[in-house]
XYZ file of C-alpha atoms in Angstrom:
735
model
C 54.593 3.710 -51.165
C 58.062 2.496 -50.174
C 60.548 5.019 -48.933
C 64.344 4.673 -48.883
C 65.706 4.047 -45.404
C 69.200 3.819 -44.013
C 70.959 1.467 -41.595
C 74.154 2.236 -39.656
C 77.075 0.019 -40.718
C 78.145 -0.577 -37.121
C 75.025 -2.739 -36.487
C 76.385 -5.465 -38.738
C 77.917 -7.437 -35.901
C 74.616 -7.731 -34.034
C 72.322 -8.811 -36.854
C 72.179 -12.016 -38.828
C 69.776 -14.148 -40.762
C 66.967 -15.765 -38.805
C 68.273 -19.221 -39.748
C 71.723 -18.875 -38.237
C 71.716 -15.944 -35.837
C 70.914 -16.606 -32.185
C 70.231 -12.994 -31.320
C 67.759 -11.957 -33.997
C 65.148 -13.989 -35.897
C 61.772 -13.852 -37.459
C 59.997 -13.933 -34.150
C 61.694 -10.864 -32.595
C 62.183 -7.206 -33.382
C 65.345 -6.708 -35.428
C 67.951 -4.324 -34.087
C 68.254 -2.804 -37.562
C 64.686 -1.580 -37.535
C 63.536 -1.161 -33.952
C 66.415 -0.319 -31.625
C 67.484 2.984 -33.121
C 66.921 5.783 -30.591
C 65.297 9.133 -31.047
C 68.695 10.830 -31.238
C 69.601 8.654 -34.199
C 66.423 9.671 -36.008
C 67.700 13.222 -36.496
C 70.866 11.837 -38.043
C 68.797 9.782 -40.505
C 67.006 12.690 -42.149
C 63.922 12.349 -39.924
C 63.245 8.677 -40.833
C 62.023 6.637 -37.831
C 63.418 3.111 -37.473
C 60.943 0.604 -36.187
C 57.316 -0.315 -36.790
C 56.019 3.233 -37.159
C 58.191 4.399 -40.062
C 59.376 1.170 -41.698
C 56.785 0.691 -44.414
C 58.836 -1.548 -46.671
C 61.865 -2.549 -44.566
C 64.227 -1.380 -47.242
C 67.360 -0.962 -45.147
C 70.670 -2.732 -45.423
C 74.287 -2.409 -44.521
C 76.686 -0.926 -47.053
C 80.073 -2.517 -46.737
C 81.380 -1.058 -50.031
C 80.885 2.604 -49.193
C 78.197 5.300 -49.151
C 77.299 8.768 -48.029
C 79.112 10.114 -44.962
C 77.077 12.209 -42.529
C 78.800 13.868 -39.636
C 76.965 15.147 -36.583
C 78.610 18.268 -35.227
C 78.133 17.147 -31.620
C 79.776 13.769 -32.179
C 82.729 14.203 -34.566
C 84.489 11.035 -33.426
C 81.692 8.599 -34.409
C 80.749 8.518 -38.057
C 78.271 6.108 -39.616
C 77.853 5.306 -43.249
C 74.395 4.815 -44.786
C 73.113 3.646 -48.109
C 69.724 4.514 -49.599
C 68.117 1.815 -51.744
C 66.710 2.990 -55.034
C 63.040 2.589 -55.899
C 64.011 -0.055 -58.433
C 65.939 -2.069 -55.829
C 63.076 -1.843 -53.352
C 60.484 -2.850 -55.928
C 62.507 -5.868 -57.042
C 63.031 -7.060 -53.481
C 59.340 -6.512 -52.716
C 58.380 -8.610 -55.727
C 60.805 -11.378 -54.746
C 59.539 -11.272 -51.134
C 55.999 -12.004 -52.342
C 57.296 -15.187 -53.971
C 59.811 -16.210 -51.325
C 60.161 -14.562 -47.903
C 63.138 -16.759 -46.848
C 65.714 -16.681 -49.693
C 68.663 -18.986 -49.303
C 72.293 -17.963 -49.700
C 72.377 -18.603 -53.468
C 69.208 -16.570 -54.042
C 70.564 -13.698 -51.981
C 73.798 -13.672 -53.982
C 71.847 -13.674 -57.268
C 69.738 -10.733 -56.079
C 72.825 -8.847 -54.939
C 74.351 -9.363 -58.386
C 71.179 -8.160 -60.159
C 70.620 -5.116 -57.937
C 74.209 -4.163 -57.300
C 73.963 -4.732 -53.535
C 76.057 -6.765 -51.125
C 74.478 -10.127 -50.217
C 74.514 -9.030 -46.513
C 72.373 -6.051 -47.424
C 69.902 -8.413 -49.110
C 69.839 -10.661 -46.048
C 69.163 -7.810 -43.616
C 66.435 -6.299 -45.797
C 64.500 -9.578 -45.926
C 64.962 -10.103 -42.233
C 63.652 -6.639 -41.389
C 60.741 -7.078 -43.787
C 59.687 -10.295 -42.068
C 59.910 -8.631 -38.658
C 57.860 -5.676 -39.814
C 55.057 -7.863 -41.202
C 54.971 -9.963 -38.027
C 54.733 -6.834 -35.894
C 51.850 -5.507 -37.952
C 50.028 -8.841 -37.657
C 50.546 -8.966 -33.910
C 49.226 -5.430 -33.492
C 46.138 -6.339 -35.503
C 45.506 -9.530 -33.518
C 46.024 -7.716 -30.224
C 43.496 -5.111 -31.268
C 40.954 -7.821 -32.082
C 41.576 -9.619 -28.772
C 41.176 -6.383 -26.816
C 37.853 -5.779 -28.544
C 36.643 -9.320 -27.765
C 37.764 -8.978 -24.159
C 35.857 -5.700 -23.782
C 32.751 -7.335 -25.243
C 32.961 -10.300 -22.821
C 33.494 -7.974 -19.870
C 30.372 -6.021 -20.799
C 28.354 -9.225 -21.209
C 29.587 -10.534 -17.863
C 28.618 -7.282 -16.193
C 25.113 -7.479 -17.674
C 24.706 -11.083 -16.488
C 25.809 -10.186 -12.965
C 23.384 -7.288 -12.893
C 20.538 -9.541 -14.062
C 21.342 -12.152 -11.401
C 21.536 -9.516 -8.670
C 18.104 -8.184 -9.612
C 16.396 -11.604 -10.058
C 12.947 -11.868 -8.502
C 10.905 -14.867 -7.418
C 7.907 -15.128 -9.749
C 5.716 -16.368 -6.881
C 6.584 -14.130 -3.961
C 8.157 -11.166 -5.761
C 11.172 -11.191 -3.482
C 14.810 -11.768 -4.310
C 15.835 -15.331 -5.060
C 19.240 -16.977 -4.613
C 19.474 -17.821 -8.286
C 23.193 -17.104 -8.252
C 23.629 -20.023 -5.901
C 21.082 -22.476 -7.338
C 19.049 -23.140 -10.439
C 15.485 -21.898 -10.810
C 14.351 -25.525 -10.750
C 16.061 -26.059 -7.412
C 14.476 -22.888 -6.083
C 11.018 -24.271 -6.916
C 11.902 -27.583 -5.274
C 12.906 -25.809 -2.087
C 9.537 -24.036 -2.007
C 7.768 -27.364 -2.425
C 9.977 -28.963 0.213
C 9.030 -26.294 2.738
C 5.408 -27.381 2.364
C 6.340 -31.034 2.886
C 8.304 -30.189 6.028
C 5.231 -28.445 7.392
C 3.140 -31.566 6.702
C 5.693 -33.659 8.594
C 5.513 -31.274 11.536
C 1.729 -31.519 11.631
C 1.868 -35.325 11.446
C 4.292 -35.388 14.364
C 1.893 -33.285 16.420
C -0.964 -35.676 15.618
C 1.176 -38.627 16.708
C 2.030 -36.882 19.966
C -1.660 -36.282 20.738
C -3.064 -39.690 19.799
C -0.377 -42.063 21.015
C 1.552 -42.499 24.185
C 4.814 -41.867 22.390
C 6.418 -38.440 22.593
C 6.785 -36.405 19.448
C 10.565 -36.582 19.723
C 10.369 -40.228 18.692
C 9.462 -39.107 15.158
C 12.723 -37.619 13.960
C 14.152 -37.186 10.534
C 17.147 -39.327 9.748
C 18.132 -37.218 6.709
C 18.316 -33.489 6.019
C 14.934 -32.125 4.970
C 16.228 -29.995 2.104
C 17.371 -32.011 -0.903
C 20.124 -30.874 -3.194
C 18.684 -31.792 -6.586
C 15.955 -33.951 -8.111
C 16.825 -37.486 -9.101
C 16.262 -36.513 -12.721
C 14.575 -39.283 -14.631
C 17.454 -41.774 -14.476
C 15.795 -45.159 -14.519
C 17.504 -47.387 -11.997
C 16.623 -50.027 -9.469
C 14.238 -47.445 -7.949
C 12.099 -47.183 -11.040
C 9.205 -49.152 -9.525
C 9.003 -46.634 -6.697
C 6.254 -44.164 -7.409
C 6.465 -40.426 -6.991
C 9.622 -38.612 -5.944
C 12.282 -40.742 -4.386
C 14.395 -37.858 -3.189
C 17.536 -36.318 -4.472
C 20.877 -37.840 -5.121
C 23.556 -35.551 -3.663
C 25.910 -34.380 -6.331
C 23.346 -34.644 -9.113
C 24.248 -31.110 -10.242
C 27.938 -31.900 -10.629
C 29.498 -30.590 -13.782
C 33.161 -30.904 -14.633
C 34.956 -27.984 -16.246
C 36.490 -28.611 -19.646
C 39.881 -27.663 -18.261
C 39.629 -30.534 -15.729
C 38.691 -33.240 -18.239
C 42.273 -33.978 -19.402
C 43.203 -34.325 -15.728
C 40.362 -36.788 -15.166
C 41.406 -38.851 -18.175
C 44.984 -38.979 -16.936
C 43.777 -40.019 -13.470
C 41.561 -42.766 -14.922
C 44.319 -44.140 -17.171
C 46.698 -44.331 -14.195
C 43.950 -45.997 -12.135
C 43.476 -48.582 -14.904
C 47.144 -49.561 -14.753
C 46.971 -49.858 -10.974
C 43.840 -52.018 -11.207
C 45.481 -54.347 -13.731
C 48.469 -54.834 -11.460
C 46.309 -55.426 -8.369
C 44.090 -57.899 -10.227
C 46.992 -59.988 -11.549
C 49.282 -59.996 -8.487
C 48.640 -62.094 -5.385
C 51.219 -62.354 -2.593
C 52.729 -60.313 -1.074
C 50.210 -57.646 -2.155
C 47.219 -59.760 -1.086
C 46.979 -61.978 2.014
C 44.380 -64.531 3.151
C 41.838 -63.141 5.625
C 41.113 -64.689 9.023
C 38.010 -66.404 7.608
C 40.290 -68.366 5.277
C 38.263 -67.682 2.139
C 38.844 -64.093 0.989
C 41.837 -61.851 0.295
C 42.864 -58.674 2.103
C 45.271 -55.964 0.927
C 48.727 -55.590 2.473
C 48.718 -51.797 2.893
C 52.476 -51.505 3.397
C 53.164 -53.425 0.206
C 50.540 -51.361 -1.624
C 52.159 -48.065 -0.579
C 55.589 -49.357 -1.549
C 54.352 -50.483 -4.970
C 51.930 -47.733 -5.976
C 52.601 -44.795 -3.662
C 49.705 -42.773 -2.322
C 48.019 -42.040 -5.658
C 45.075 -39.921 -4.486
C 47.081 -38.869 -1.443
C 47.410 -40.218 2.108
C 44.384 -41.658 3.874
C 42.167 -38.909 5.248
C 41.960 -38.255 8.964
C 39.301 -40.395 10.616
C 38.867 -42.628 7.560
C 39.326 -46.385 7.449
C 40.583 -48.512 4.537
C 38.610 -51.406 3.067
C 40.357 -53.436 0.367
C 39.598 -56.901 -0.991
C 39.898 -59.063 -4.103
C 37.768 -61.960 -5.343
C 37.428 -64.065 -8.493
C 34.422 -65.900 -9.914
C 33.263 -67.649 -13.090
C 29.993 -66.209 -14.408
C 27.703 -67.280 -17.229
C 27.478 -64.153 -19.367
C 29.148 -62.769 -22.460
C 32.086 -60.482 -21.613
C 30.706 -57.619 -23.722
C 27.351 -57.861 -21.947
C 29.120 -57.549 -18.595
C 30.969 -54.439 -19.797
C 27.713 -52.919 -21.010
C 26.030 -53.704 -17.677
C 28.809 -51.857 -15.875
C 28.972 -48.828 -18.170
C 25.200 -48.265 -18.484
C 24.064 -46.671 -15.223
C 20.557 -48.146 -15.465
C 21.752 -51.694 -16.099
C 24.427 -51.391 -13.412
C 22.053 -50.205 -10.688
C 19.595 -52.980 -11.582
C 22.260 -55.680 -11.709
C 23.655 -54.668 -8.310
C 20.472 -53.401 -6.666
C 21.492 -55.129 -3.423
C 24.495 -52.798 -3.049
C 23.617 -49.731 -5.159
C 20.801 -47.696 -3.640
C 20.846 -45.034 -6.360
C 23.115 -43.956 -9.174
C 23.403 -41.264 -11.812
C 25.578 -40.617 -14.842
C 26.563 -36.944 -15.060
C 28.673 -36.739 -18.180
C 30.331 -38.962 -20.759
C 33.759 -37.448 -21.448
C 34.305 -40.083 -24.128
C 31.754 -42.682 -25.198
C 34.182 -45.206 -26.673
C 35.024 -46.180 -30.231
C 33.638 -48.544 -32.853
C 30.210 -48.616 -31.251
C 31.400 -50.184 -27.981
C 32.749 -48.960 -24.642
C 36.450 -49.234 -25.495
C 38.031 -46.071 -24.084
C 34.787 -44.699 -22.580
C 34.959 -42.275 -19.629
C 31.747 -41.702 -17.598
C 31.375 -39.365 -14.612
C 29.046 -40.995 -12.079
C 27.494 -40.614 -8.655
C 26.441 -43.630 -6.613
C 24.984 -44.323 -3.210
C 26.134 -47.686 -1.841
C 24.061 -49.486 0.777
C 24.159 -52.277 3.302
C 20.641 -53.690 3.533
C 19.724 -52.430 6.982
C 18.128 -49.238 8.328
C 20.955 -49.106 10.901
C 23.783 -48.510 8.394
C 24.060 -45.156 6.575
C 24.609 -45.269 2.833
C 27.938 -44.285 1.254
C 27.961 -41.586 -1.428
C 30.747 -41.593 -3.996
C 31.621 -39.346 -6.954
C 33.919 -41.008 -9.455
C 34.943 -41.507 -13.063
C 34.379 -44.947 -14.603
C 36.732 -45.967 -17.418
C 36.523 -49.077 -19.585
C 39.244 -50.388 -21.873
C 39.815 -53.477 -23.977
C 43.118 -54.993 -22.860
C 43.346 -57.782 -25.410
C 41.319 -60.295 -27.355
C 38.347 -61.107 -25.096
C 39.870 -59.181 -22.162
C 38.291 -56.014 -20.765
C 38.797 -53.943 -17.650
C 36.512 -51.399 -15.964
C 37.897 -49.124 -13.246
C 36.466 -46.501 -10.869
C 38.455 -43.758 -9.174
C 37.164 -40.891 -7.053
C 37.148 -37.297 -8.298
C 35.863 -35.591 -5.127
C 38.974 -33.419 -5.032
C 37.520 -31.482 -7.991
C 34.466 -30.573 -5.874
C 35.735 -29.150 -2.563
C 32.182 -28.214 -1.468
C 31.148 -31.887 -1.193
C 31.069 -33.622 2.175
C 33.388 -36.568 1.650
C 32.608 -39.796 3.536
C 33.738 -42.372 0.985
C 36.664 -42.235 -1.428
C 37.215 -44.888 -4.076
C 40.812 -45.646 -4.857
C 41.264 -47.609 -8.115
C 38.548 -50.284 -7.939
C 36.823 -52.380 -10.553
C 37.097 -55.647 -12.395
C 39.090 -57.543 -15.011
C 36.875 -59.576 -17.359
C 38.345 -62.477 -19.348
C 36.277 -64.433 -21.861
C 36.515 -68.216 -21.627
C 34.724 -70.956 -23.511
C 30.999 -71.797 -23.739
C 29.739 -68.302 -22.867
C 31.488 -68.108 -19.473
C 33.757 -65.330 -18.212
C 36.315 -65.127 -15.460
C 35.797 -61.947 -13.420
C 38.437 -60.686 -10.991
C 37.059 -57.904 -8.801
C 39.066 -55.420 -6.715
C 37.462 -53.132 -4.137
C 39.598 -50.435 -2.505
C 37.819 -47.646 -0.629
C 38.388 -45.308 2.284
C 35.308 -44.646 4.417
C 34.188 -42.584 7.365
C 31.712 -44.840 9.179
C 31.416 -43.468 12.695
C 27.593 -43.492 12.424
C 27.222 -47.270 12.027
C 25.050 -48.951 14.654
C 26.988 -51.222 17.076
C 24.975 -54.212 15.821
C 26.630 -53.881 12.387
C 30.027 -52.634 13.564
C 31.833 -55.966 13.160
C 30.411 -56.618 9.689
C 31.253 -53.146 8.379
C 34.677 -52.836 10.021
C 35.704 -56.266 8.706
C 35.163 -55.001 5.155
C 32.720 -57.805 4.311
C 29.638 -55.592 3.930
C 30.648 -54.276 0.486
C 33.651 -56.474 -0.263
C 34.853 -57.661 -3.670
C 33.469 -61.102 -2.836
C 30.049 -59.551 -2.338
C 30.205 -57.930 -5.797
C 31.270 -61.035 -7.716
C 28.812 -63.286 -5.886
C 25.994 -60.875 -6.685
C 27.095 -60.734 -10.326
C 27.194 -64.529 -10.534
C 23.757 -64.848 -8.923
C 22.201 -62.233 -11.223
C 23.685 -63.921 -14.297
C 22.119 -67.185 -13.123
C 18.716 -65.572 -12.755
C 18.874 -64.003 -16.223
C 19.935 -67.296 -17.780
C 17.001 -69.140 -16.193
C 14.484 -66.479 -17.229
C 15.649 -66.772 -20.847
C 15.874 -70.573 -20.818
C 13.603 -72.432 -23.279
C 12.705 -74.999 -20.617
C 12.654 -73.717 -17.031
C 12.847 -76.526 -14.416
C 10.052 -76.667 -11.851
C 8.401 -78.921 -9.274
C 4.635 -79.277 -8.787
C 4.553 -81.653 -5.784
C 0.865 -82.571 -5.772
C 0.215 -82.099 -9.476
C -2.498 -79.549 -8.673
C -1.725 -77.386 -11.703
C 0.291 -77.547 -14.897
C 2.560 -74.517 -15.323
C 3.714 -73.743 -18.855
C 7.179 -72.402 -19.597
C 5.728 -68.971 -20.452
C 3.885 -68.917 -17.132
C 7.105 -69.820 -15.293
C 8.915 -66.944 -16.990
C 6.074 -64.583 -16.066
C 6.240 -65.666 -12.417
C 10.000 -65.112 -12.400
C 9.477 -61.590 -13.812
C 7.000 -60.879 -11.015
C 9.568 -62.161 -8.511
C 12.264 -59.931 -10.039
C 10.041 -56.861 -9.695
C 9.094 -57.902 -6.161
C 12.756 -58.206 -5.148
C 13.701 -54.776 -6.479
C 10.731 -53.180 -4.739
C 11.579 -54.936 -1.461
C 15.201 -53.753 -1.562
C 14.084 -50.149 -2.087
C 12.333 -50.226 1.296
C 15.025 -51.739 3.538
C 17.903 -49.260 3.851
C 17.474 -45.586 4.754
C 18.668 -43.857 1.611
C 19.415 -40.131 1.837
C 16.768 -39.509 -0.814
C 13.934 -40.673 1.472
C 12.495 -39.205 4.664
C 12.310 -41.840 7.393
C 10.765 -41.664 10.857
C 12.322 -43.548 13.727
C 9.920 -45.305 16.108
C 11.467 -46.518 19.363
C 9.245 -49.114 20.961
C 9.172 -50.094 24.606
C 11.109 -53.270 23.778
C 14.144 -51.317 22.623
C 13.833 -52.392 18.987
C 14.051 -49.540 16.502
C 11.629 -49.449 13.594
C 11.976 -46.929 10.803
C 8.998 -46.043 8.666
C 8.256 -43.863 5.658
C 5.266 -43.326 3.370
C 4.959 -43.163 -0.403
C 1.987 -42.364 -2.579
C 1.085 -44.755 -5.386
C -0.565 -43.313 -8.490
C -1.068 -44.797 -11.958
C 1.247 -47.721 -11.279
C -0.290 -51.009 -12.465
C 2.206 -52.948 -10.348
C 1.087 -51.363 -7.072
C -2.232 -50.743 -5.344
C -3.443 -47.134 -5.464
C -3.129 -45.234 -2.198
C -0.616 -44.520 0.547
C 1.868 -47.298 1.307
C 3.710 -47.461 4.612
C 7.234 -48.899 4.583
C 8.594 -50.346 7.830
C 12.066 -51.773 8.442
C 13.980 -53.126 11.431
C 17.135 -55.180 12.084
C 18.073 -57.745 14.733
C 20.800 -60.293 15.551
C 20.475 -64.085 15.781
C 23.029 -66.433 17.391
C 23.057 -68.899 14.467
C 24.667 -68.903 11.023
C 23.029 -67.187 8.000
C 22.517 -70.587 6.344
C 20.514 -71.814 9.337
C 18.310 -68.714 9.348
C 17.785 -68.904 5.582
C 16.767 -72.565 5.653
C 14.327 -71.883 8.482
C 12.605 -68.916 6.838
C 12.364 -70.406 3.344
C 10.718 -73.646 4.513
C 6.939 -73.387 4.047
C 6.436 -75.814 6.952
C 8.011 -73.307 9.385
C 5.870 -70.389 8.259
C 3.363 -70.755 11.076
C 6.192 -70.002 13.540
C 6.647 -66.435 12.362
C 4.224 -65.264 9.596
C 1.543 -63.121 11.258
C 0.344 -61.264 8.140
C -0.109 -63.352 5.006
C -1.191 -66.686 6.509
C -2.710 -65.700 9.836
C -0.862 -68.552 11.522
C -2.210 -71.206 9.143
C -0.102 -73.715 7.191
C 0.570 -73.067 3.512
C 0.646 -75.430 0.575
C 3.285 -75.439 -2.180
C 1.725 -75.274 -5.632
C 4.833 -74.850 -7.789
C 8.554 -74.357 -7.235
C 10.500 -72.870 -10.177
C 14.277 -73.111 -10.125
C 16.359 -70.064 -11.038
C 19.835 -71.157 -9.937
C 22.187 -74.102 -9.601
C 21.496 -74.276 -5.864
C 18.053 -75.828 -5.518
C 17.258 -73.367 -2.734
C 17.412 -70.539 -5.298
C 13.856 -70.639 -6.589
C 10.511 -68.912 -7.025
C 7.605 -70.602 -5.228
C 3.858 -70.226 -5.559
C 2.053 -70.913 -2.271
C -1.530 -70.838 -1.037
C -3.389 -71.374 2.210
C -6.026 -74.137 2.561
C -8.866 -71.573 2.690
C -7.801 -69.747 -0.466
C -11.336 -69.967 -1.843
C -12.516 -67.696 0.968
C -9.808 -65.010 1.138
C -8.801 -65.126 -2.540
C -5.063 -64.889 -1.819
C -1.955 -66.672 -2.952
C 1.672 -66.010 -2.056
C 4.645 -65.678 -4.371
C 8.019 -66.187 -2.702
C 11.591 -65.950 -3.935
C 14.466 -67.430 -1.987
C 18.021 -66.556 -2.998
C 21.338 -67.329 -1.369
C 25.068 -67.004 -2.007
C 28.069 -67.139 0.354
C 27.733 -63.417 1.233
C 23.974 -62.807 1.590
C 20.579 -64.542 1.571
C 17.038 -63.320 0.925
C 13.532 -64.578 1.589
C 11.036 -62.234 -0.088
C 7.327 -62.792 -0.524
C 4.104 -60.980 -1.381
C 0.384 -61.877 -1.288
C -1.273 -62.171 -4.703
C -4.829 -61.865 -5.891
C -6.021 -65.313 -7.027
C -7.829 -64.029 -10.116
C -4.810 -62.042 -11.341
C -2.501 -64.975 -10.613
C -4.669 -67.356 -12.619
C -4.673 -64.827 -15.461
C -0.849 -64.812 -15.454
C -0.749 -68.599 -15.474
C -2.982 -68.491 -18.564
C -0.593 -66.116 -20.360
C -1.673 -62.712 -18.987
C 0.609 -59.674 -18.526
C 2.622 -60.025 -15.265
C 3.216 -56.267 -15.049
C -0.409 -55.708 -13.968
C -0.114 -57.821 -10.828
C -0.069 -55.502 -7.793
C 2.613 -56.248 -5.211
C 3.320 -55.248 -1.618
C 6.585 -57.118 -0.888
C 7.733 -58.254 2.537
C 10.689 -60.324 3.594
C 14.138 -60.658 5.100
C 17.716 -59.821 4.134
C 20.177 -62.092 5.957
C 23.850 -61.133 6.330
C 26.744 -62.580 8.374
C 27.594 -60.613 11.506
C 31.303 -60.381 10.591
C 32.609 -62.505 13.477
C 33.127 -65.794 11.608
C 36.650 -67.251 11.701
C 38.249 -70.114 9.818
C 36.419 -73.239 10.989
C 33.976 -71.341 13.232
C 30.641 -69.872 12.161
C 29.412 -66.506 13.348
C 25.925 -65.171 13.945
C 23.426 -63.548 11.584
C 22.113 -60.042 11.031
C 18.520 -60.015 9.783
C 16.684 -57.014 8.349
C 12.913 -57.383 8.103
C 10.937 -55.016 5.852
C 7.176 -54.748 5.300
C 5.075 -52.728 2.861
C 1.460 -52.137 3.907
C -1.351 -50.240 2.166
C -2.668 -47.924 4.906
C -4.869 -45.564 2.852
C -6.696 -46.120 -0.436
C -6.832 -42.369 -1.096
C -3.411 -41.167 -2.337
C -4.035 -37.686 -0.926
C -4.826 -38.945 2.592
C -2.474 -38.873 5.549
C -1.751 -42.192 7.315
C -3.449 -42.483 10.674
C -1.506 -43.019 13.860
C -3.299 -46.302 14.435
C -2.103 -47.676 11.063
C 1.465 -46.697 11.900
C 1.194 -48.358 15.297
C -0.367 -51.496 13.795
C 2.392 -51.867 11.195
C 5.027 -51.337 13.865
C 3.433 -54.000 16.019
C 3.288 -56.488 13.106
C 6.958 -56.180 12.190
C 8.120 -56.293 15.812
C 5.943 -59.342 16.526
C 7.443 -61.124 13.523
C 10.978 -60.301 14.674
C 10.247 -61.469 18.237
C 8.784 -64.776 17.051
C 11.901 -65.502 14.993
C 14.250 -64.535 17.832
C 12.292 -66.586 20.359
C 12.425 -69.655 18.109
C 16.231 -69.566 17.757
C 16.782 -68.661 21.396
C 14.911 -71.819 22.333
C 16.919 -73.850 19.807
C 20.284 -72.647 21.154
C 19.512 -73.067 24.863
C-alpha cells in the first residue's frame, strides 16, 4: 500500500529529470529519496527516505505552498512539505505502468488533472524509477551471491576429491591434479618400457665389445601425451609412435578473441610480405632464392610477437611456384591436418589439430581458425626436430584467391619449452587457367638450433633446410605425383618387352611406392616421439637404431622390425649423387642387401613427373626364380631434395598386383637415401651433398621377442658398409 511521503523544497536545485539533468538520472540514487539523513527522518514524521521506506516514490516538491514544520533546535531553517493524496498516488502509479518516462506535455497534463506542479510530477516519476531499479539490483545481487556460494562449495568439494584421489592399481596417491588419469596410466606403462630398455642395454654390454654407455636415449623417456588417433604420415607405423608434446593443449575461451585478433593481423602481414619484393626481400648468395631484409621488416611491421628471443636465430625466405592442383584442394590440404602431414611428409614429422575456433562458412574454410601442433624435420638423425604451437587461419581474399597463415601462440602456454617460434608464415594461392595455381610461400621462423650436428650446420644456418623454396617444391612434386596416379593413361617404359603392364597395374605400383616412401621417411629422422639408440662404431660413423613391433598390418611383415639410420657427406653435388644411386647399372657398387652384389634388370619404368628421372621402377635380379624376389624403386628429385627409395618384393604378391590384386597387402621393408645440399653452394659454384641412409630389417618373427645383439650388430654393419662403398666410389672419382 502506498504511503504519502514528503520532500524538502530546498532539494529542487539538485534534482532534475533523467533526460536533462547531469547529476541525477535513472541509473543512480536520487537525492530526493536516498540522501536524506537520519536527523531529517524525525522531521518527516518518522518516514524514511530511500529504498527502505519509499514503497511508491510518491514525493515531490511543492512550489505553491504547503504545511510548515518547525524544528525547535533549528528555528532558522524551515522546509515546506506536501503530502500527495491517495488519489494522486494511484493515478501516477497507473500512468507509470503505461509510461515510465513521460515527456513534458504529459507531465503538464498530469499536473493539471491532479492539481500538482509539473516539477512535482517529474520528481515523483524520477524517484519511482530509481526505487524500482534499486529493488531489481538488490534482487539480482542476492541471486549472484547465492550462485557464488554454490560455486565455492562445488570448487571446495572438487579440490577435496582431487586431494584424496587414489591410484586404482597401487592404492597410493596419484598426481591427478597435475595430469589426466590416462596420462597416469601411460606413465606406469612407460616405467615398464624403461626397465626393458635397461635390461637390453645390459645384454648388449655383456655380449658385444661395446660399452653400455653407447646405447643412450636421444629423447626423454617419459612422454607427455599419447598421439591420439590423428591419422597422419605416420599412419603406416604400427603400435605407439610416441607422444607429440603439447597434445594436451587447450586454449581458454577468454584467450580465443586474442588468438583471432593475432591471426587476422598475421594474415595482413603475410599478404604484404607475399606481394612486396625489394627492398623487403633480397636475392640470396646462391642467386636463386629470396632472403628477408630484417631491418626493412622491423621498420615496416614492427616486432609483432616481440623482439627475437635470446639465443634464437631468424630464418626467413620467400618462393613462388606454379602447381597443377585446384586452389580449393590446396586450401583443404593445408587446413586438414591429416592431408597436410601427408602432403608434406618430408618436412612434417608429426602434427595434431587441437581445436577449431571457427570452422569457416558456407561449407568451406573461409575464415577458419585451427589450433595446431607440428614437429618439423630435416631428414637426418643428426638434426633435432622443431616443435611449434600455432594457429592456422585461412581466408578468401578475392575471386580465386586464398591465403593461409600460421602464427605462433606459445606465449599463451608459458610452461612449454620454446625452441621454434613461427612469425606470420604461410602461402598466397591464386587460381590461374587450366587447373593450375600460382603459390607464393613465405617462411619466417625463429629457432634455437644449438644441438645441430656440425655436418648439417651450414645447411641449417643458411635457412635452406626448411625454406619457402623447399615447401613450394615439395608441393609441386606432390601435385605431380597425384596427377599421374589419377591419369587415365600413365606413361611407362618396358625396355625388353618382358611383361605388359596395364594402366591399373601401373596405378597400383605407384600406390605401393607412395606407401613405401611414407614408411621410409618415418624411419630417417629422430622424432621426439620415438626412442632411439645411438651406436658409435669404431669408424666414427654414428648409427641410430630403434625397434617397432608389427601386428595385424597387411602392409608389413609380422614381427620386430629394426630401423637404422646414418648420415654422411659427399664432395659432389646432389644431382651427381642422385644420378649415381638411381641408375640400376651402378647398383652393384653399393647394394649389399637386396641384390647381393649382382646386376639387376629393369622390367618396367613408370613415369610420375615431368622430369623423366621422377619414376617408379620394377627391377629383378637374374636369379629371381631361385630367391623369389623383385625390387620396387622410386626416384624423386627437385631443386631442394632428392630421394632413392626401394624395397624387396615377393614375386608371387607382385604378380598378383600386376593381375589386378590389392596393393595394400604387399608387405614392405623400405630402404633408401635422402639427398640434400650441404648449404655451401654459391652462385655459379656447386656445393657438396648430405646423404641420409635408412634401412628397415625384420629381426624377429615373434612380435613379443627382443632383438638379439647379433641382429643389431649385423644391421649396423650393413648400413655402414653401404655408406662406405658410396663414399669410396666418389672419393676415387674426385681424386
